[in-house]
């Protein structure tokens, strides 16, 4: 061998010149593989001679790049300083991925003698030196930018960082950059991944990098990430023991196995959300209830494998700590509601949505279980089992209930609603939507039954409310009601408003939206009886309301009115704007979209000094022209938002002028 390479002895190396007598003697080359040749160049004295590898294009690789991953791993794990690790990660994707695979307990702080610290520093300098190429643009991949982005965001709450990857940005390489770049800047506290890159999407490898490099992770959200399976989530469970919040949505490859690992290894878990995960079932809820003593919030939606057994196990184990529960489109029956009513002693908020298998008995047993003494908020949507009997039981069994929202419950009638109102002695907020069997009698019955506590009443799309020519006895008014909202209830007219005016003298917020039967004659007595002073008025879609009633509102309540919306009130004209300029000194938000407003009305608004509008909407006011631009510029001194969409009378040059001069104002054009 020494004759071939022209040297003798172990300590003498070849110092240059042709290796072969003739360059054509290619048969003497050492062949590693097809079209790859190796020779030994001049080098310093060393125990190991590392060859340069040449391809047909004769591109040189540095000696460090030919090291196998195992050796490079041993080198990189001795970079204990965060800046050194981040800089090294910018060299190549190979280095980045190797660094992201190093656990915190695998990092070697110092395994050298003190006398060798100088040599250690030179080794690290040699390793990190290629990073200078990032500044010069000589590194071919994008690792430097990704690591820099992972480090650049500000530190949030308790010294932990927050990161969010959406769509095409969600890749394993970016997760690896986050895992390497964030530990030296406070540690990753919150990670949200929504969607995935269709070509190089997030996989288990990316989650493994986070698990190894970010033990401080407290909140993890995975939405629509189909390539992540139990393998990646189990790594999170084993590496992120501080995890407090887990949110999984549309993750079809995740099963009970990884969720059980989360439950057993993350005792600080306080919030769990599972949505549209077809392979997660009852076993998850059993272990979460058993091993997570700090669990406060659970949201379960559209998980076909979750049934009564899982809900029963969860509440029987964690009912004394759970405070907020949301059950949406699950295959559960009356048994689950019975368990909740008995064991939910700490629950304050419950949302039951789209539970088609729940009958009247379930709600009745839930109310009579005597376990929901602390319940303060109850939302029931599209549960056809809600009847008068069940609702009455809920009212009596939840003495501290303050907010009740009932949507799309078509069986409930006036009798059940009034009985519930009488039993709910602490009720402050009642919201009804698409409850078509509720009539004017039920609406008035609620006002009469909740006269001491009720502060907010809302009715939306309740088609059963009709104008009835009936007289109600003289009763004490509902002095507690401050906010009334009636939207898109076509049967509500002037007679109903007259009753409201008699019973609700303390209203400060009034919303009457989309009521085609309401006219000025109905508004006059209602507005006149509002003793406390109206602060917010919304009459959008009341097409028969004119300047008479709106001007009357500004005259009576101009000293308190802060928000006025008359969108689509076609009979509202410049006279209303003149009344506003004379009376409404505190008005901050004004919506006069699709009204009969002209340039003169805008001039009236701009003429007053006391008006300090912040939001002005003129959308669809087709009679406005460029003459209004100087007045809008004057109003723009206080405006924060201006909507001039579909105002075809404005020329493009005037719109550009407004955009230029009102640069502090958010303009929709």
XYZ file of C-alpha atoms in Angstrom:
669
model
C 0.000 0.000 0.000
C 2.878 2.384 0.806
C 4.281 1.895 -2.661
C 1.001 2.837 -4.276
C 0.682 6.106 -2.373
C 4.430 6.881 -2.443
C 5.072 7.172 1.292
C 6.585 4.989 3.960
C 5.931 4.742 7.682
C 2.927 5.640 9.802
C 3.846 9.264 10.403
C 4.752 10.495 6.917
C 1.976 11.630 4.575
C 2.008 12.418 0.911
C 2.529 16.188 0.280
C 1.326 16.755 -3.264
C 1.991 15.884 -6.852
C 0.287 13.429 -9.137
C -0.964 10.353 -7.428
C -0.598 8.217 -10.564
C 2.145 8.386 -13.196
C -0.484 8.946 -15.847
C -3.883 10.562 -15.316
C -5.374 8.087 -17.768
C -4.811 5.174 -15.373
C -8.309 5.491 -13.957
C -8.413 1.851 -13.002
C -6.169 2.671 -10.041
C -8.844 4.954 -8.461
C -10.659 3.699 -5.384
C -14.279 3.400 -6.452
C -16.954 3.990 -3.824
C -19.978 3.769 -6.108
C -20.909 4.495 -9.708
C -19.358 7.797 -10.919
C -17.931 8.670 -7.476
C -14.162 8.641 -7.011
C -11.960 9.226 -4.003
C -8.415 10.444 -3.607
C -6.422 11.815 -0.696
C -5.399 15.487 -1.025
C -2.634 17.187 0.901
C -3.595 17.470 4.536
C -2.179 18.097 7.951
C -0.871 15.340 10.083
C -3.815 13.448 11.486
C -4.756 10.066 12.838
C -7.619 9.851 10.353
C -7.463 10.949 6.747
C -10.968 11.947 5.595
C -11.352 11.952 1.796
C -13.015 14.606 -0.291
C -15.810 13.130 -2.371
C -16.171 14.243 -5.972
C -19.095 13.782 -8.283
C -18.811 14.122 -12.007
C -19.108 17.929 -11.558
C -16.137 17.934 -9.141
C -18.082 19.679 -6.316
C -16.216 19.529 -3.029
C -17.873 18.688 0.285
C -16.314 19.869 3.504
C -14.853 17.200 5.702
C -17.589 17.652 8.320
C -20.321 16.872 5.784
C -19.123 13.348 5.137
C -19.504 12.405 8.785
C -22.339 9.954 9.400
C -25.326 11.243 11.342
C -24.263 9.346 14.455
C -20.930 11.159 14.643
C -22.384 14.566 13.800
C -25.047 14.010 16.451
C -22.314 13.505 19.059
C -20.654 16.731 17.972
C -23.826 18.831 17.895
C -25.122 17.686 21.242
C -22.076 19.288 22.836
C -23.314 22.716 21.767
C -24.947 23.680 25.034
C -25.311 27.402 24.312
C -28.598 28.362 22.667
C -27.008 30.841 20.259
C -24.501 28.255 19.080
C -27.267 25.738 18.459
C -29.375 28.273 16.557
C -26.417 29.340 14.442
C -25.494 25.747 13.650
C -29.078 25.011 12.622
C -28.704 27.590 9.837
C -25.964 25.599 8.094
C -28.166 22.995 6.405
C -31.403 21.119 6.814
C -29.415 18.079 7.879
C -27.869 19.980 10.762
C -31.241 21.514 11.640
C -32.995 18.154 11.771
C -30.180 16.582 13.795
C -30.228 19.448 16.296
C -33.990 19.193 16.611
C -33.686 15.498 17.457
C -31.537 16.173 20.532
C -33.403 16.036 23.813
C -32.544 18.407 26.594
C -31.156 15.610 28.772
C -28.932 14.475 25.894
C -27.060 17.787 25.724
C -23.536 17.541 27.120
C -22.715 20.653 29.138
C -18.979 20.017 29.231
C -17.098 16.743 28.943
C -13.641 18.291 28.488
C -10.895 19.044 31.002
C -10.396 22.689 31.921
C -7.085 22.673 30.061
C -8.921 21.824 26.854
C -11.500 24.639 26.999
C -9.506 26.658 24.464
C -9.553 23.763 22.020
C -13.289 23.283 22.675
C -13.903 26.901 21.737
C -11.992 26.520 18.489
C -14.016 23.416 17.641
C -17.284 25.268 18.186
C -16.020 28.192 16.121
C -15.205 25.822 13.296
C -18.668 24.298 13.514
C -20.526 27.588 13.547
C -18.318 29.305 10.949
C -20.474 28.192 8.007
C -23.272 30.331 9.445
C -21.484 33.394 8.093
C -22.592 32.192 4.702
C -26.195 32.912 5.673
C -25.432 36.611 5.775
C -23.591 36.426 2.459
C -26.315 34.407 0.749
C -24.057 31.382 0.229
C -26.248 28.809 1.997
C -28.617 27.265 -0.526
C -31.546 26.319 1.745
C -33.869 28.496 3.838
C -32.977 27.214 7.287
C -31.427 30.508 8.351
C -34.598 32.447 7.637
C -36.770 29.854 9.360
C -34.628 29.745 12.489
C -34.437 33.544 12.537
C -38.224 33.718 12.237
C -38.577 31.208 15.055
C -36.435 33.443 17.263
C -37.676 36.868 16.215
C -41.175 36.901 17.703
C -41.743 38.630 21.006
C -41.896 36.828 24.293
C -45.418 36.498 25.676
C -46.833 35.761 29.142
C -44.678 34.152 31.828
C -41.575 34.092 29.617
C -42.983 31.663 27.045
C -43.275 32.175 23.294
C -46.295 31.653 21.091
C -46.068 30.263 17.558
C -48.726 29.706 14.889
C -48.298 27.841 11.585
C -51.088 27.996 9.019
C -51.490 26.290 5.667
C -48.339 26.168 3.554
C -46.176 27.390 6.424
C -46.943 24.269 8.440
C -43.987 21.956 7.710
C -41.673 19.721 9.697
C -38.713 21.978 8.869
C -40.407 24.985 10.471
C -41.280 22.947 13.542
C -37.655 21.847 13.766
C -36.566 25.495 13.526
C -38.983 26.396 16.315
C -37.684 23.538 18.449
C -34.081 24.736 18.044
C -34.640 28.496 18.093
C -37.091 29.082 20.933
C -35.422 27.447 23.995
C -32.821 30.213 24.288
C -35.514 32.915 24.049
C -37.823 31.972 26.899
C -39.085 28.601 25.694
C -42.112 27.707 23.586
C -45.351 28.034 25.540
C -48.059 27.851 22.876
C -48.079 26.144 19.474
C -50.944 26.254 16.972
C -50.915 24.303 13.698
C -53.848 24.855 11.349
C -53.799 22.993 8.085
C -50.679 21.561 6.532
C -48.427 22.019 3.529
C -49.822 19.719 0.814
C -46.325 18.641 -0.298
C -44.190 18.785 2.850
C -46.809 18.810 5.564
C -46.504 18.354 9.302
C -45.868 14.752 10.316
C -44.887 12.896 13.460
C -41.274 13.953 12.879
C -42.202 17.606 13.386
C -44.049 16.892 16.636
C -41.104 14.788 17.832
C -38.829 17.788 17.327
C -41.152 19.944 19.423
C -41.371 17.276 22.125
C -37.573 17.016 22.366
C -36.742 20.704 22.172
C -39.688 22.403 23.889
C -40.385 20.857 27.296
C -41.977 24.164 28.353
C -44.920 23.711 25.943
C -48.207 24.453 27.705
C -50.766 24.724 24.883
C -50.944 22.661 21.683
C -53.550 23.057 18.934
C -53.720 20.739 15.913
C -56.378 21.527 13.308
C -56.804 19.529 10.111
C -53.452 17.764 10.361
C -54.079 14.366 8.814
C -50.437 13.157 8.782
C -49.951 13.310 12.546
C -50.638 10.026 14.346
C -50.302 8.566 17.816
C -46.534 8.342 17.418
C -46.065 12.102 17.368
C -48.579 12.858 20.115
C -47.079 10.197 22.389
C -43.731 11.987 22.022
C -45.460 15.196 23.144
C -46.835 13.358 26.160
C -43.389 12.061 27.084
C -41.510 15.310 26.506
C -43.976 18.073 27.436
C -45.139 17.282 30.963
C -46.234 20.892 31.556
C -48.963 20.687 28.905
C -52.132 22.424 30.098
C -54.260 22.819 26.979
C -54.789 20.376 24.100
C -56.980 21.157 21.088
C -57.477 18.491 18.397
C -59.680 19.047 15.348
C -59.924 16.809 12.285
C -56.998 14.585 13.180
C -58.177 11.225 11.782
C -55.001 9.277 12.591
C -55.008 10.040 16.333
C -56.592 7.386 18.560
C -57.221 6.711 22.223
C -53.663 5.416 22.634
C -51.992 8.827 22.400
C -54.707 10.617 24.389
C -54.305 8.086 27.184
C -50.560 8.827 27.161
C -51.337 12.551 27.419
C -53.628 11.913 30.386
C -51.043 9.814 32.230
C -48.015 12.045 31.561
C -49.537 15.546 31.686
C -51.125 15.989 35.127
C -51.426 19.766 34.628
C -53.960 19.390 31.802
C -56.787 21.859 32.378
C -58.433 22.135 28.936
C -59.253 19.429 26.381
C -60.997 20.017 23.043
C -61.671 17.149 20.645
C -63.549 17.804 17.404
C -64.202 15.512 14.433
C -61.656 12.894 15.486
C -63.233 9.632 14.388
C -60.886 7.293 16.289
C -61.085 8.869 19.744
C -63.614 7.287 22.082
C -64.608 6.457 25.636
C -61.198 5.222 26.818
C -59.772 8.716 26.416
C -62.399 10.261 28.676
C -61.941 7.514 31.268
C -58.196 8.182 31.617
C -58.541 11.962 31.407
C -61.036 11.924 34.257
C -58.821 9.589 36.286
C -55.347 11.110 35.776
C -55.981 14.848 35.236
C -56.923 16.330 38.626
C -56.785 19.932 37.344
C -59.147 19.474 34.395
C -61.504 22.468 34.085
C -62.767 22.566 30.493
C -63.879 19.808 28.101
C -65.331 20.299 24.614
C -66.375 17.271 22.566
C -67.804 17.610 19.071
C -68.724 15.100 16.386
C -66.782 12.125 17.750
C -68.823 9.014 16.870
C -66.987 6.690 19.273
C -67.778 8.794 22.355
C -70.921 7.643 24.147
C -72.620 7.413 27.508
C -69.839 5.300 29.007
C -67.196 7.949 28.337
C -69.317 10.847 29.621
C -70.278 8.882 32.731
C -66.647 7.977 33.478
C -65.500 11.561 32.956
C -68.045 13.139 35.292
C -67.934 10.448 37.955
C -64.146 10.981 38.230
C -63.751 14.696 37.484
C -67.190 16.170 38.196
C -65.866 17.851 41.321
C -63.296 19.895 39.311
C -64.881 20.344 35.862
C -66.323 23.832 35.434
C -67.080 24.188 31.697
C -68.479 21.471 29.408
C -69.513 21.564 25.748
C -71.128 18.506 24.121
C -71.841 18.846 20.412
C -73.342 16.227 18.052
C -72.476 13.157 20.143
C -74.156 9.763 20.265
C -75.233 10.099 23.889
C -78.599 9.482 25.523
C -80.554 10.510 28.605
C -78.063 8.570 30.752
C -75.326 11.143 30.123
C -77.539 14.050 31.197
C -78.557 12.152 34.317
C -74.889 11.666 35.244
C -74.131 15.337 34.584
C -77.068 16.412 36.737
C -75.854 14.256 39.623
C -72.036 14.539 39.489
C -71.530 18.008 37.970
C -71.229 19.706 41.327
C -68.522 22.159 40.148
C -69.908 22.880 36.678
C -70.671 26.541 35.965
C -71.129 26.477 32.164
C -72.811 23.822 29.991
C -73.486 23.852 26.239
C -75.598 21.041 24.735
C -75.771 21.268 20.944
C -77.278 18.916 18.398
C -77.895 15.989 20.774
C -80.558 14.169 18.784
C -80.893 11.146 21.088
C -81.804 13.158 24.191
C -85.483 13.005 25.192
C -87.671 14.820 27.701
C -86.641 12.405 30.440
C -82.969 13.366 30.115
C -83.552 17.059 30.760
C -86.038 16.300 33.544
C -83.569 14.006 35.364
C -80.749 16.487 34.796
C -82.750 19.244 36.474
C -83.830 17.055 39.376
C -80.357 15.638 40.003
C -79.610 18.467 42.448
C -75.956 18.511 41.350
C -76.009 21.679 39.241
C -76.227 24.129 42.106
C -73.306 26.180 40.755
C -74.492 26.292 37.146
C -74.477 29.883 35.866
C -74.688 29.493 32.074
C -76.741 26.979 30.059
C -76.901 26.845 26.244
C -79.212 24.355 24.501
C -79.277 24.287 20.702
C -81.142 21.957 18.329
C -82.064 19.432 21.010
C -85.542 18.253 20.108
C -86.034 16.646 23.506
C -86.521 20.027 25.196
C -90.136 20.165 26.361
C -92.151 22.211 28.837
C -91.725 19.615 31.587
C -87.958 19.270 31.149
C -87.396 23.017 30.994
C -89.390 23.597 34.150
C -87.240 21.044 35.983
C -84.070 22.804 34.798
C -85.343 26.134 36.096
C -85.998 24.726 39.540
C -82.839 22.598 39.698
C -80.404 25.397 38.775
C -81.003 28.113 41.384
C -77.924 30.152 40.412
C -78.484 30.130 36.647
C -77.867 33.613 35.220
C -77.650 33.058 31.455
C -79.955 30.770 29.472
C -79.769 30.495 25.685
C -82.326 28.355 23.854
C -81.998 27.875 20.085
C -83.922 25.788 17.543
C -86.121 24.040 20.086
C -89.417 23.732 18.242
C -91.443 21.803 20.850
C -91.169 24.284 23.709
C -94.286 26.417 24.251
C -95.268 29.475 26.286
C -96.186 27.358 29.329
C -92.726 25.814 29.611
C -90.947 29.126 29.093
C -92.985 30.939 31.742
C -92.592 28.049 34.194
C -88.830 28.119 33.644
C -88.746 31.890 34.183
C -90.611 31.547 37.478
C -88.247 28.840 38.718
C -85.037 30.642 37.688
C -84.930 33.167 40.467
C -81.422 34.409 39.546
C -81.868 34.630 35.743
C -80.322 37.781 34.255
C -79.923 36.993 30.552
C -82.473 35.123 28.399
C -81.858 34.467 24.698
C -84.416 32.780 22.430
C -83.760 31.910 18.800
C -85.948 29.998 16.337
C -88.393 28.895 19.021
C -91.474 29.168 16.837
C -94.065 28.097 19.417
C -93.297 31.069 21.625
C -95.985 33.741 21.207
C -96.643 37.211 22.522
C -98.111 35.653 25.681
C -94.864 33.838 26.436
C -92.797 36.948 25.739
C -94.874 39.080 28.101
C -95.044 36.245 30.641
C -91.250 36.271 30.885
C -91.255 40.019 31.569
C -93.835 39.562 34.308
C -92.071 36.583 35.911
C -88.486 37.874 35.894
C -89.136 41.415 36.980
C -86.488 41.526 39.702
C -83.342 40.081 38.070
C -83.685 39.948 34.286
C -81.338 42.433 32.594
C -81.086 41.177 28.993
C -83.822 39.692 26.782
C -83.251 38.656 23.174
C -85.628 37.132 20.614
C -84.329 36.189 17.146
C -86.275 34.565 14.284
C -89.209 33.582 16.478
C -92.017 33.433 13.928
C -94.713 32.484 16.429
C -94.904 35.932 18.026
C -98.040 37.612 16.673
C -99.859 40.808 17.503
C -102.726 39.940 19.897
C -105.472 42.327 20.937
C -105.389 41.317 24.606
C -105.136 43.365 27.765
C -102.686 42.634 30.513
C -103.440 43.439 34.144
C -101.797 46.366 35.805
C -98.575 44.955 37.267
C -95.288 46.233 38.546
C -92.850 47.098 35.742
C -89.737 45.061 34.978
C -87.320 47.640 36.310
C -84.289 45.374 35.968
C -84.418 44.975 32.148
C -81.741 47.123 30.525
C -81.285 45.542 27.097
C -83.991 44.338 24.683
C -83.245 42.811 21.291
C -85.956 41.657 18.858
C -84.621 40.649 15.450
C -86.383 39.256 12.415
C -89.610 38.405 14.226
C -92.128 39.373 11.516
C -95.156 39.253 13.816
C -93.862 41.915 16.197
C -95.504 45.288 15.658
C -96.651 48.434 17.391
C -98.868 46.656 19.944
C -95.954 44.609 21.289
C -93.785 47.723 21.533
C -96.517 49.469 23.514
C -96.475 46.636 26.059
C -92.680 46.817 26.274
C -92.906 50.535 26.867
C -95.242 49.987 29.832
C -93.242 47.156 31.401
C -89.618 48.184 30.717
C -88.915 51.796 31.724
C -85.185 51.262 32.443
C -84.049 50.250 28.962
C -80.673 51.631 27.850
C -80.066 49.375 24.827
C -82.796 48.810 22.252
C -82.455 46.675 19.112
C -85.445 46.315 16.798
C -83.999 44.847 13.631
C -85.893 43.672 10.572
C -89.361 44.428 11.995
C -91.433 45.381 8.969
C -94.602 46.097 10.985
C -93.023 48.681 13.286
C -93.789 52.320 12.487
C -93.292 55.689 14.131
C -96.544 55.274 16.087
C -95.127 52.196 17.811
C -91.775 53.777 18.622
C -93.123 56.978 20.172
C -94.587 55.453 23.384
C -91.690 53.020 23.808
C -89.019 55.689 23.490
C -90.939 58.136 25.644
C -91.153 55.671 28.559
C -87.420 54.908 28.643
C -86.585 56.859 31.765
C -82.950 55.807 32.125
C -81.856 57.260 28.777
C -81.095 55.184 25.693
C -77.400 54.587 25.020
C -77.567 52.243 22.025
C -80.387 52.107 19.443
C -80.506 49.770 16.425
C -83.447 50.127 14.025
C -81.787 48.505 10.989
C -84.244 47.009 8.535
C -87.290 48.783 9.979
C -88.203 50.125 6.575
C -91.307 52.018 7.734
C -89.487 54.153 10.312
C -89.092 57.807 9.278
C -87.342 60.994 10.372
C -90.133 61.698 12.864
C -89.320 58.875 15.281
C -85.542 58.973 14.814
C -85.436 62.715 15.410
C -87.662 62.179 18.443
C -85.106 59.696 19.799
C -82.270 62.199 19.339
C -84.229 64.941 21.096
C -85.189 62.822 24.125
C -81.983 60.791 24.504
C -79.338 62.889 22.766
C -77.554 63.444 26.057
C -76.937 59.693 26.518
C -77.024 58.227 22.985
C -73.663 56.761 21.909
C -74.638 54.445 19.041
C -77.374 54.780 16.399
C -78.037 52.370 13.529
C -80.752 53.119 10.959
C -79.368 50.952 8.152
C -81.928 50.383 5.353
C -84.400 52.875 6.842
C -85.134 54.458 3.484
C -87.320 57.228 4.906
C -84.512 58.580 7.075
C -83.117 61.696 5.394
C -81.034 64.788 6.050
C -83.505 65.939 8.707
C -82.268 63.166 10.999
C -78.637 64.243 10.537
C -79.571 67.814 11.389
C -81.259 66.592 14.585
C -78.180 64.516 15.427
C -75.856 67.488 14.985
C -78.033 69.569 17.316
C -78.659 67.028 20.082
C -76.225 64.061 20.131
C -73.026 65.263 21.735
C -71.876 61.825 22.912
C -72.585 59.933 19.676
C -69.611 57.764 18.656
C -71.086 55.304 16.131
C -73.534 56.197 13.357
C -74.773 53.861 10.608
C -76.959 55.553 7.976
C -76.293 53.048 5.183
C -78.880 52.862 2.378
C -80.767 55.882 3.691
C -81.987 58.954 1.820
C -78.929 61.006 2.748
C -77.515 63.770 0.533
C -74.491 66.061 0.663
C -76.454 68.554 2.764
C -76.876 66.001 5.529
C -73.129 65.341 5.692
C -72.573 69.092 5.798
C -74.915 69.306 8.803
C -72.926 66.637 10.628
C -69.653 68.418 9.965
C -71.012 71.817 11.013
C -71.188 71.041 14.725
C -68.108 71.303 16.890
C -69.348 69.124 19.729
C -69.811 65.940 17.664
C -66.949 63.432 18.004
C -67.903 60.565 15.713
C -65.542 57.590 15.638
C -67.413 55.215 13.298
C -69.473 56.405 10.319
C -71.090 54.112 7.755
C -72.482 55.558 4.520
C -72.609 52.351 2.505
C -75.108 52.416 -0.332
C -75.972 56.117 -0.014
C -76.143 56.652 -3.765
C -77.162 60.328 -3.555
C -73.825 61.397 -2.061
C -71.317 63.029 -4.399
C -67.859 64.553 -4.380
C -69.312 67.624 -2.651
C -69.339 65.636 0.602
C -65.575 65.056 0.533
C -64.567 68.312 2.325
C -67.104 67.589 5.063
C -65.854 64.025 5.446
C -62.324 65.395 5.741
C -63.472 67.568 8.630
C -65.256 64.655 10.308
C -62.116 62.595 9.734
C -60.317 64.455 12.491
C -62.009 62.120 14.984
C -63.055 59.186 12.765
C -61.436 55.804 13.236
C -63.603 53.979 10.695
C -65.412 55.140 7.541
C -67.510 52.978 5.202
C -68.229 54.458 1.755
C -68.756 51.214 -0.127
C -71.300 51.288 -2.968
C -71.419 55.090 -2.903
C -71.329 55.406 -6.659
C -71.508 59.209 -6.578
C -67.894 59.449 -5.366
C -65.246 59.685 -8.064
C -62.138 57.547 -7.808
C -59.931 60.636 -7.438
C -61.924 61.841 -4.422
C -61.787 58.382 -2.862
C -58.005 58.387 -3.303
C -57.873 61.830 -1.715
C -59.790 60.570 1.328
C -57.507 57.565 1.604
C -54.482 59.846 1.506
C -55.633 62.509 3.930
C -57.490 60.285 6.401
C -54.560 57.904 6.756
C -55.309 57.253 10.432
C -58.868 56.173 9.587
C -59.779 52.675 8.409
C -61.711 53.358 5.177
C -63.808 50.796 3.303
C -64.357 51.959 -0.256
